[in-house]
Amino acid sequence: MEDLNATPVAEKQPLNFLEEIIEKGLNEGTYESIQTRFPPEPNGYLHIGHAKSICLNFGLSKKYGGKTNLRFDDTNPVKEDTEYVDAIQEDIKWLGFEWASVHYASDYFDQLYDWAVALIKMGKAYVDDQTLDEIRKNRGTVTVPGTNSPWRDRSVEENLDLFARMKNGEFGDGEKVLRAKIDMAHPNMQFRDPIMYRILHAHHHRTGDKWCIYPMYDYAHGQSDSIEHITHSICTLEFDIHRPLYDWFIEQLGIWQSHQYEFARLNINYTVMSKRKLLQLVKENYVSGWDDPRMPTICGFRRRGYTAESIKNFCERIGVAKRDNIIDYSLLEFSLREHLNKVAQRRMAVLDPVKVIIDNYPEGQTEMLTAINNPENPEDGTREVPFGREIFIEREDFMENAPKKYFRMTPGQEVRLRYAYFVTAQSVEKDAEGNITCIHCTYDPATRGGDAPDGRKVKGTIHWVSAEHAIEAEVRMFDRLFAAEAPDEAPEGKTFLDNLNPNSLTVLKNCKLEPALASAEGKKNERGIWEPERFQFERLGYFCTDKDSTPEHLVFNRSCTLKDSWAKIK
Ligand code: ATP
Ligand code: MG
């Protein structure tokens, strides 16, 4: 991680391949302005991979003064829901992007139907009675040509009649499909009479029971792009083999030509990103919900304490590639730390407390010491932190028999209490099991504020909280959700679930916080979206309020550590 921290971000990034294409088109007058779209299927919450696509689509139109539509690709009624539609809009807004308009592929069902009729009339589409299994079997392979369907040469009249009856609900699911009539021996498998429509007697979250036939992705997507005059339809690499078919439908129909471009999808190690798998984690209660702070969803990152800016910086940093690669999870944390270091106020909190009594400090005395809110941002000013005779420190900041290089508290060694005094441990009290219950110290009153007038130095500074003034909180410590670098690659007989990290959540119930944190709470931001309040707990990491937190029971989440703790282990 030390190396990563030192990596300078290039001042001026060279153009990525999409920017090159766009600038060329603008210069040559191919289009006057650009129009992109972000086309999620509302069958789950957005994940960090979608964030990449959002930043790309919205980022390009922003940069070149164009527009981006939000289009719900809602052609599969069985898995879709308005809950997802709402959540997707909230996440895009939270990231800070505004769409020109919202569309639904289902708004185009009438138009798509009419175009399918037109293709039938041109002799370029037919109704097939084969089962899906037969269709799959007769498709051939990359090396073996497919076999024509026995229904391929139906007359236009018969096809029109059957397609209308499909639409009218005369047939059951799977009894018939509409296929494009292209070439069953085509070297590109996508051209072997692709299915355009299937029968699905299912309730649609927008069109209700109006339709019982639904268009397939390949038939719906390009035509939707065309209707909206999308100049750059950007999708992930696996769709490159679909591009010729995308163009084919548009050409046959003679409609406005939009173009598809492909970029490498975002993959991150220690993470799964398929919505199907994320849904399984939620449904089977491996996590507390889509917004569990361990989830790679946008709402999960938000609850974890990620800022929209840190996610956008991450997407910017990884760039736009044309070849698949895997991004290190620590780069996400690096982006978060980089931003929070600038904006998060510092506080003191003790997560695993042990009591310290300063024997020579006047009993019953409290003094207010001045602490800096954020050394990176002087405008954040200072605050007063109460100090008294009894304080809590972190259990691991004391060692009874310490090795030579231990610079924290150990009997006889002077250390600094942050913003307070130099103290020296003298003795300990223990319970029957030998656990330390209390540490006795002495302090030097001349070192108030944390410096000695005679210039003597100490090697260690530790954080603390006044015992009398401490407030209690629950702190949830998160680690990676998966222990395996490639969770999807499970050995025979195992699944990605076997790669879950059993220690991804640790709940600390007995934490002591400085009183300034009593009023910490999440708030709706200027866009009306709830955001946690974020802090750096000195020496411990970045933390934020959880949505479960109340004034009576404060709950904080650890967003990330101050340094990359995984780099050392590896
Ligand atoms: P999943 O496989 O996770 O369900 P999907 O591709 O089916 O994802 P969609 O809702 O169809 O999800 O995706 C909306 C847009 O987001 C698409 O344009 C898709 O290319 C893009 N997208 C999805 N996953 C990633 C990813 N990992 N990296 C970059 N873009 C992605
Ligand atoms: Mg999809």
XYZ file of C-alpha atoms and ligand atoms in Angstrom:
602
model
C 0.000 0.000 0.000
C 2.882 2.360 0.678
C 3.665 2.216 -3.045
C 0.089 2.784 -4.048
C -0.093 5.813 -1.808
C 2.840 7.257 -3.621
C 1.387 6.715 -7.100
C 0.809 10.169 -8.530
C -2.367 10.570 -10.540
C -1.507 11.783 -14.010
C -2.282 15.483 -14.282
C -3.724 15.248 -17.740
C -5.001 11.870 -18.858
C -4.661 11.002 -22.535
C -7.981 10.549 -24.352
C -9.545 7.128 -23.990
C -10.654 5.319 -27.127
C -14.255 6.475 -26.758
C -13.222 10.099 -26.397
C -11.102 9.714 -29.523
C -14.078 8.345 -31.448
C -16.349 11.108 -30.177
C -13.911 13.923 -30.941
C -13.370 12.569 -34.434
C -17.132 12.432 -35.058
C -17.633 15.928 -33.704
C -14.772 17.323 -35.790
C -16.013 15.628 -38.953
C -19.572 16.725 -38.325
C -20.932 13.161 -38.120
C -23.155 14.467 -35.318
C -23.584 17.882 -33.764
C -23.710 16.675 -30.215
C -23.573 13.309 -28.548
C -26.282 11.354 -26.819
C -25.575 8.369 -24.578
C -27.774 6.222 -22.368
C -27.430 4.146 -19.242
C -29.662 1.078 -19.679
C -30.034 -0.926 -16.453
C -32.377 -3.829 -16.195
C -34.506 -3.146 -13.068
C -33.880 -6.614 -11.651
C -31.566 -5.673 -8.798
C -29.639 -2.841 -7.196
C -26.751 -1.168 -8.964
C -23.237 -2.330 -8.144
C -19.833 -0.752 -8.548
C -19.603 -2.129 -12.107
C -22.682 -0.128 -12.995
C -21.064 2.903 -11.385
C -18.278 2.515 -13.912
C -20.797 2.498 -16.765
C -22.682 5.464 -15.257
C -19.509 7.519 -14.889
C -18.575 6.665 -18.448
C -21.925 7.439 -20.084
C -22.775 10.514 -18.058
C -19.146 11.624 -17.959
C -18.813 11.604 -21.751
C -21.980 13.594 -22.356
C -20.973 16.056 -19.655
C -17.531 16.491 -21.156
C -18.832 17.001 -24.686
C -21.977 18.956 -23.882
C -24.338 16.136 -24.810
C -27.128 14.297 -23.056
C -27.576 10.986 -21.295
C -30.862 9.168 -20.976
C -31.726 6.753 -18.254
C -33.433 3.819 -19.913
C -34.842 0.914 -17.988
C -34.343 -2.185 -20.028
C -37.525 -3.792 -18.740
C -38.139 -6.559 -21.242
C -38.111 -9.423 -18.744
C -41.165 -8.947 -16.498
C -40.497 -12.000 -14.349
C -37.485 -10.552 -12.542
C -38.250 -6.851 -12.588
C -39.750 -4.614 -9.977
C -40.452 -0.935 -9.239
C -38.435 -1.233 -6.019
C -35.389 -1.574 -8.254
C -36.480 1.264 -10.528
C -36.603 3.631 -7.547
C -33.326 2.436 -6.049
C -31.508 2.791 -9.373
C -32.649 6.405 -9.735
C -31.582 7.206 -6.192
C -28.122 5.739 -6.746
C -27.514 7.654 -9.965
C -28.624 10.883 -8.303
C -26.404 10.182 -5.340
C -23.422 9.776 -7.634
C -24.216 13.285 -8.806
C -25.502 12.706 -12.329
C -28.652 14.011 -13.994
C -30.326 12.276 -16.884
C -31.883 14.202 -19.736
C -34.996 11.997 -19.585
C -36.149 8.647 -18.243
C -37.354 6.010 -20.668
C -38.481 2.435 -20.470
C -37.976 -0.136 -23.173
C -41.585 -1.066 -22.411
C -42.645 2.379 -23.696
C -41.550 1.119 -27.093
C -43.430 -2.193 -27.076
C -46.033 -0.942 -29.577
C -43.405 0.435 -31.917
C -41.286 -2.694 -31.631
C -44.327 -4.814 -32.411
C -45.084 -2.755 -35.521
C -41.494 -3.109 -36.668
C -41.656 -6.860 -36.159
C -44.745 -6.938 -38.382
C -42.813 -4.923 -40.956
C -39.983 -7.461 -40.893
C -42.483 -10.306 -41.346
C -43.909 -8.500 -44.355
C -40.403 -8.177 -45.806
C -40.017 -11.943 -45.417
C -37.352 -11.366 -42.759
C -39.070 -12.843 -39.740
C -41.104 -15.991 -39.109
C -43.007 -17.746 -36.398
C -41.293 -20.925 -35.251
C -43.122 -23.751 -33.439
C -39.981 -25.515 -32.293
C -39.364 -25.739 -28.583
C -36.486 -23.738 -27.109
C -34.556 -26.984 -26.757
C -35.022 -27.840 -30.405
C -34.033 -24.347 -31.420
C -30.882 -24.597 -29.337
C -30.035 -28.025 -30.752
C -30.625 -26.923 -34.337
C -28.459 -23.862 -34.010
C -25.307 -25.891 -34.678
C -21.957 -24.893 -33.273
C -19.204 -22.528 -34.283
C -17.853 -25.236 -36.586
C -21.119 -26.962 -37.550
C -23.817 -25.055 -39.441
C -27.316 -24.995 -37.982
C -30.396 -26.698 -39.415
C -33.326 -24.778 -40.833
C -36.523 -24.962 -38.854
C -39.332 -26.882 -40.562
C -41.440 -23.742 -40.043
C -38.960 -21.388 -41.670
C -40.771 -21.101 -44.986
C -44.204 -20.189 -43.759
C -45.951 -17.619 -45.939
C -46.002 -13.986 -44.910
C -49.783 -14.250 -44.380
C -49.471 -17.230 -42.089
C -46.676 -15.524 -40.108
C -48.704 -12.340 -39.733
C -51.677 -14.325 -38.527
C -49.676 -16.437 -36.081
C -47.755 -13.464 -34.695
C -50.995 -11.567 -34.108
C -52.408 -14.608 -32.331
C -49.240 -14.889 -30.236
C -49.824 -11.315 -29.167
C -53.501 -11.979 -28.502
C -52.694 -14.707 -26.040
C -53.839 -17.731 -28.029
C -50.716 -19.740 -27.211
C -49.007 -20.833 -24.050
C -45.510 -19.897 -22.875
C -42.835 -21.391 -25.094
C -45.266 -22.718 -27.727
C -44.022 -20.344 -30.395
C -41.383 -17.689 -30.957
C -40.784 -15.048 -33.593
C -37.385 -15.347 -35.226
C -35.451 -13.204 -37.667
C -34.889 -15.046 -40.925
C -31.217 -14.599 -41.683
C -28.879 -17.550 -42.164
C -28.700 -20.793 -40.183
C -25.145 -21.395 -41.458
C -23.809 -17.941 -40.665
C -20.317 -17.983 -39.109
C -21.555 -15.524 -36.455
C -23.910 -17.603 -34.313
C -25.935 -14.476 -33.500
C -27.154 -14.468 -37.088
C -28.590 -17.984 -37.004
C -32.190 -16.801 -36.973
C -32.104 -15.060 -33.589
C -35.255 -15.055 -31.501
C -37.026 -11.690 -31.523
C -40.080 -12.444 -29.372
C -41.067 -15.080 -26.883
C -44.398 -15.786 -25.242
C -44.506 -15.028 -21.528
C -47.798 -14.770 -19.728
C -46.455 -12.590 -16.949
C -47.517 -9.371 -15.284
C -45.242 -6.481 -16.162
C -44.501 -3.782 -13.572
C -45.474 -1.078 -16.071
C -47.535 -2.544 -18.884
C -49.510 -4.814 -16.579
C -51.203 -7.605 -18.543
C -51.284 -5.818 -21.866
C -48.579 -7.995 -23.360
C -47.912 -11.700 -23.286
C -45.121 -11.533 -25.830
C -41.877 -9.801 -24.907
C -38.993 -8.718 -27.155
C -35.527 -10.179 -26.656
C -32.570 -7.937 -25.756
C -31.042 -8.040 -29.243
C -34.258 -6.974 -30.887
C -35.221 -4.339 -28.323
C -31.945 -2.631 -27.514
C -30.763 -1.235 -30.849
C -34.236 -0.108 -31.839
C -34.671 1.665 -28.492
C -31.318 3.380 -29.067
C -32.511 4.381 -32.513
C -35.775 5.842 -31.217
C -33.853 7.970 -28.720
C -31.166 8.927 -31.290
C -28.372 7.560 -29.138
C -25.137 8.388 -30.963
C -22.958 6.183 -28.761
C -24.510 3.066 -27.312
C -21.807 1.925 -24.933
C -21.864 -1.592 -23.546
C -19.480 -4.208 -22.205
C -17.167 -6.325 -24.329
C -19.203 -9.507 -24.391
C -21.667 -7.717 -26.660
C -19.175 -7.209 -29.463
C -20.422 -10.323 -31.244
C -23.945 -8.873 -31.053
C -22.956 -5.644 -32.782
C -23.468 -6.889 -36.365
C -26.966 -8.014 -35.419
C -27.595 -4.674 -33.709
C -26.740 -3.010 -37.022
C -28.680 -5.561 -39.086
C -32.078 -4.842 -37.487
C -31.584 -1.085 -37.830
C -30.545 -1.425 -41.467
C -33.448 -3.706 -42.395
C -35.916 -1.335 -40.785
C -34.268 1.685 -42.384
C -34.464 3.654 -39.146
C -32.079 6.135 -37.517
C -28.679 4.477 -37.187
C -27.137 4.459 -33.724
C -23.819 2.770 -33.069
C -22.675 0.354 -30.416
C -19.228 0.530 -28.819
C -17.792 -1.910 -26.327
C -15.477 -1.418 -23.363
C -14.090 -3.812 -20.750
C -16.397 -4.448 -17.810
C -15.121 -3.666 -14.364
C -14.006 -6.660 -12.330
C -12.686 -6.307 -8.791
C -10.946 -9.025 -6.826
C -12.552 -10.396 -3.633
C -15.909 -9.358 -5.092
C -18.812 -10.865 -7.022
C -20.702 -8.545 -9.283
C -23.456 -10.491 -10.896
C -26.868 -9.281 -9.791
C -28.049 -12.872 -9.622
C -25.396 -13.684 -7.029
C -25.914 -10.476 -5.095
C -29.633 -11.259 -4.964
C -28.806 -14.707 -3.607
C -26.653 -13.181 -0.842
C -29.595 -10.987 0.134
C -32.337 -13.617 -0.167
C -30.424 -16.270 1.743
C -29.436 -13.783 4.464
C -25.689 -13.953 4.041
C -25.882 -10.167 4.306
C -28.449 -7.889 5.932
C -29.743 -6.481 2.640
C -28.752 -4.862 -0.652
C -27.273 -1.999 1.369
C -25.270 -4.163 3.754
C -22.012 -2.213 4.114
C -20.085 -5.244 2.836
C -21.999 -5.387 -0.440
C -20.407 -4.073 -3.660
C -23.648 -2.239 -4.397
C -23.702 1.528 -4.661
C -26.084 1.730 -1.688
C -23.813 -0.647 0.254
C -20.803 1.561 -0.392
C -22.852 4.601 0.603
C -23.832 3.009 3.904
C -20.254 1.926 4.415
C -19.224 5.584 4.295
C -17.983 5.893 0.727
C -18.467 9.323 -0.788
C -19.803 9.735 -4.308
C -16.613 11.569 -5.080
C -14.417 8.663 -3.997
C -16.346 6.287 -6.266
C -16.126 8.661 -9.203
C -12.408 9.142 -8.603
C -11.980 5.396 -8.536
C -13.780 5.034 -11.870
C -11.673 7.821 -13.329
C -8.481 6.268 -12.026
C -9.084 2.822 -13.531
C -9.809 4.365 -16.915
C -11.596 2.838 -19.880
C -10.048 -0.283 -21.317
C -10.757 -2.447 -24.318
C -9.437 -5.589 -22.701
C -10.772 -7.313 -19.596
C -8.756 -6.971 -16.422
C -9.179 -7.277 -12.683
C -8.840 -4.243 -10.457
C -7.422 -4.569 -6.967
C -10.014 -3.934 -4.262
C -7.492 -1.838 -2.367
C -7.691 0.799 -5.087
C -11.269 1.487 -4.020
C -10.169 1.942 -0.427
C -7.295 4.085 -1.578
C -9.744 6.402 -3.358
C -11.914 6.574 -0.270
C -9.024 7.358 2.060
C -7.727 9.987 -0.277
C -11.046 11.840 -0.192
C -11.897 11.330 3.480
C -8.442 12.463 4.503
C -9.385 15.838 3.048
C -12.952 16.122 4.309
C -13.452 13.948 7.395
C -13.254 15.577 10.802
C -10.978 13.890 13.337
C -12.359 12.522 16.575
C -11.047 10.302 19.352
C -12.639 6.951 20.020
C -11.484 3.915 21.950
C -12.803 0.662 20.538
C -11.353 -1.809 23.017
C -11.095 0.235 26.222
C -8.945 -0.253 29.299
C -9.121 2.207 32.185
C -6.163 4.455 33.070
C -5.967 6.400 36.342
C -3.548 9.308 36.538
C -2.678 9.168 40.233
C -1.117 12.615 40.564
C -3.897 14.418 38.646
C -6.251 16.367 40.968
C -9.341 14.401 41.857
C -12.610 15.864 40.547
C -10.835 18.174 38.085
C -11.880 18.451 34.439
C -10.134 20.593 31.886
C -10.989 21.289 28.298
C -8.194 20.686 25.824
C -8.108 22.020 22.309
C -8.093 19.507 19.458
C -7.738 20.177 15.735
C -10.725 19.023 13.689
C -8.869 18.416 10.467
C -5.201 19.208 9.946
C -5.837 18.985 6.170
C -8.430 21.734 6.324
C -7.709 24.558 8.801
C -11.175 26.025 8.131
C -12.676 23.175 10.101
C -11.209 24.783 13.201
C -10.848 23.221 16.612
C -13.000 21.713 19.325
C -12.722 21.224 23.060
C -12.152 17.749 24.427
C -12.671 17.096 28.149
C -9.827 15.527 30.110
C -9.848 14.140 33.635
C -8.111 11.896 36.113
C -9.599 8.724 34.628
C -9.428 7.979 30.945
C -9.771 5.037 28.570
C -7.076 3.994 26.162
C -6.956 1.190 23.624
C -6.069 -2.116 25.289
C -3.444 -2.777 22.629
C -1.733 0.526 23.390
C -0.433 -0.911 26.656
C 1.993 -3.754 27.162
C 3.223 -4.882 30.533
C 6.427 -6.485 29.305
C 7.172 -4.725 26.075
C 9.965 -5.428 23.609
C 12.503 -2.690 22.933
C 10.792 -1.169 19.908
C 7.400 -0.829 21.568
C 6.833 2.909 21.729
C 3.399 2.956 23.269
C 2.511 2.705 26.952
C 4.561 0.337 29.095
C 5.689 0.786 32.703
C 8.407 3.408 33.058
C 8.143 4.743 29.485
C 6.822 8.238 28.905
C 4.225 8.653 26.130
C 2.070 11.503 24.911
C -1.674 11.503 25.292
C -2.826 13.252 22.119
C -3.562 16.968 22.804
C -3.097 16.354 26.541
C -0.023 15.459 28.588
C 3.000 13.236 28.830
C 2.187 10.312 31.082
C 4.188 7.400 32.443
C 2.641 4.077 33.442
C 3.596 2.946 36.938
C 1.609 -0.170 37.795
C -1.404 -2.270 36.848
C -4.377 -3.872 38.567
C -5.557 -7.298 37.415
C -8.590 -9.503 37.918
C -8.473 -13.116 39.096
C -7.741 -14.341 35.546
C -4.811 -11.994 35.175
C -6.519 -9.543 32.814
C -5.510 -5.947 33.284
C -8.436 -3.959 34.704
C -6.687 -0.681 35.350
C -3.388 1.043 34.615
C -1.926 3.559 37.059
C 0.044 6.481 35.624
C 1.626 9.745 36.601
C 1.584 12.853 34.406
C 3.777 15.902 33.980
C 1.594 19.041 34.374
C 4.159 21.075 32.440
C 3.403 19.177 29.230
C -0.166 20.432 28.804
C -1.139 20.434 25.133
C 1.297 17.636 24.393
C 4.741 19.261 24.412
C 7.466 19.480 27.059
C 8.880 22.958 27.766
C 12.351 21.445 28.226
C 12.134 20.013 24.692
C 12.289 16.350 25.698
C 10.688 13.993 23.221
C 8.547 10.899 23.477
C 8.373 8.234 20.806
C 4.693 7.381 21.083
C 1.411 9.283 20.996
C -1.796 7.499 21.864
C -5.439 8.485 21.762
C -7.783 8.433 24.739
C -11.253 9.361 25.930
C -12.168 10.828 29.324
C -13.926 8.130 31.362
C -16.347 10.537 32.984
C -17.413 12.109 29.688
C -17.182 9.141 27.337
C -20.270 8.146 25.394
C -20.931 4.545 24.484
C -21.366 3.214 20.996
C -21.547 0.065 18.969
C -18.967 -0.076 16.197
C -19.259 -2.499 13.287
C -15.936 -3.537 11.858
C -16.042 -4.846 8.305
C -13.633 -6.843 6.324
C -13.897 -8.148 2.799
C -17.025 -10.156 2.149
C -15.049 -12.835 0.338
C -11.813 -14.419 1.458
C -10.910 -15.651 -2.031
C -9.411 -13.369 -4.603
C -11.696 -14.753 -7.328
C -14.845 -15.769 -5.428
C -16.573 -16.942 -8.613
C -13.927 -19.592 -9.163
C -15.064 -22.231 -6.708
C -13.664 -25.775 -6.908
C -15.827 -28.769 -7.972
C -18.874 -29.167 -5.806
C -18.486 -25.752 -4.189
C -19.988 -22.399 -5.015
C -19.040 -18.766 -4.578
C -20.786 -18.971 -1.192
C -18.018 -21.253 0.055
C -15.624 -18.376 -0.546
C -17.380 -16.029 1.859
C -15.105 -14.579 4.531
C -16.465 -15.876 7.859
C -14.927 -12.872 9.632
C -16.276 -10.117 7.444
C -18.258 -8.568 10.307
C -17.175 -7.983 13.910
C -19.467 -6.035 16.219
C -17.829 -4.126 19.081
C -20.409 -3.227 21.714
C -18.420 -1.436 24.351
C -16.688 1.402 22.546
C -16.012 4.745 24.229
C -16.212 7.921 22.193
C -15.407 11.536 22.913
C -18.608 13.468 23.694
C -18.500 15.533 20.486
C -19.701 12.383 18.693
C -22.965 12.243 20.649
C -24.745 14.344 18.050
C -23.357 12.498 15.015
C -26.079 11.403 12.654
C -26.805 10.776 8.999
C -28.686 13.409 7.053
C -30.388 13.927 3.749
C -28.046 15.716 1.399
C -28.962 18.549 -0.956
C -30.331 15.999 -3.429
C -32.608 14.492 -0.783
C -30.584 11.297 -0.355
C -29.561 10.021 3.051
C -25.853 10.085 3.767
C -24.011 9.068 6.896
C -21.783 11.484 8.792
C -18.160 10.542 8.313
C -15.169 10.867 10.640
C -11.622 9.818 11.062
C -11.203 8.161 14.438
C -7.627 9.083 15.140
C -5.156 6.262 14.597
C -7.988 3.812 13.840
C -9.453 4.573 10.466
C -12.469 6.184 8.871
C -15.875 5.603 10.393
C -19.417 6.770 9.714
C -22.802 6.697 11.388
C -24.950 3.749 10.401
C -28.588 4.134 9.462
C -29.423 2.012 12.547
C -27.868 4.655 14.802
C -30.096 6.589 17.226
C -29.152 9.140 19.910
C -29.878 6.438 22.517
C -27.874 3.762 20.741
C -25.113 5.093 18.552
C -23.872 2.800 15.806
C -20.828 3.463 13.659
C -19.428 1.582 10.695
C -15.781 1.311 9.900
C -15.439 2.505 6.317
C -11.776 1.603 5.966
C -8.552 1.476 7.891
C -5.978 4.268 7.703
C -3.609 2.054 5.784
C -4.067 -0.999 3.653
C -3.903 -3.876 6.119
C -4.161 -6.516 3.372
C -1.035 -5.435 1.561
C 1.083 -6.627 4.506
C -0.597 -10.001 4.731
C -0.148 -10.800 1.049
P -25.218 -8.196 -14.105
O -24.582 -9.247 -14.941
O -24.440 -7.803 -12.900
O -26.642 -8.487 -13.779
P -25.998 -6.617 -16.288
O -25.046 -6.257 -17.360
O -26.991 -7.655 -16.580
O -25.187 -6.888 -14.982
P -27.616 -4.321 -16.586
O -28.595 -3.770 -15.642
O -28.115 -4.933 -17.834
O -26.760 -5.353 -15.772
O -26.485 -3.270 -16.900
C -26.700 -1.913 -17.160
C -25.465 -1.345 -17.787
O -24.363 -1.467 -16.896
C -25.093 -2.085 -19.051
O -24.791 -1.140 -20.062
C -23.886 -2.879 -18.661
O -23.019 -3.017 -19.746
C -23.264 -2.050 -17.553
N -22.521 -2.899 -16.629
C -22.990 -3.937 -15.901
N -22.000 -4.528 -15.202
C -20.874 -3.832 -15.475
C -19.505 -3.934 -15.062
N -19.100 -4.882 -14.217
N -18.626 -3.043 -15.542
C -19.037 -2.069 -16.387
N -20.281 -1.917 -16.821
C -21.205 -2.782 -16.382
Mg -28.335 -7.323 -18.361
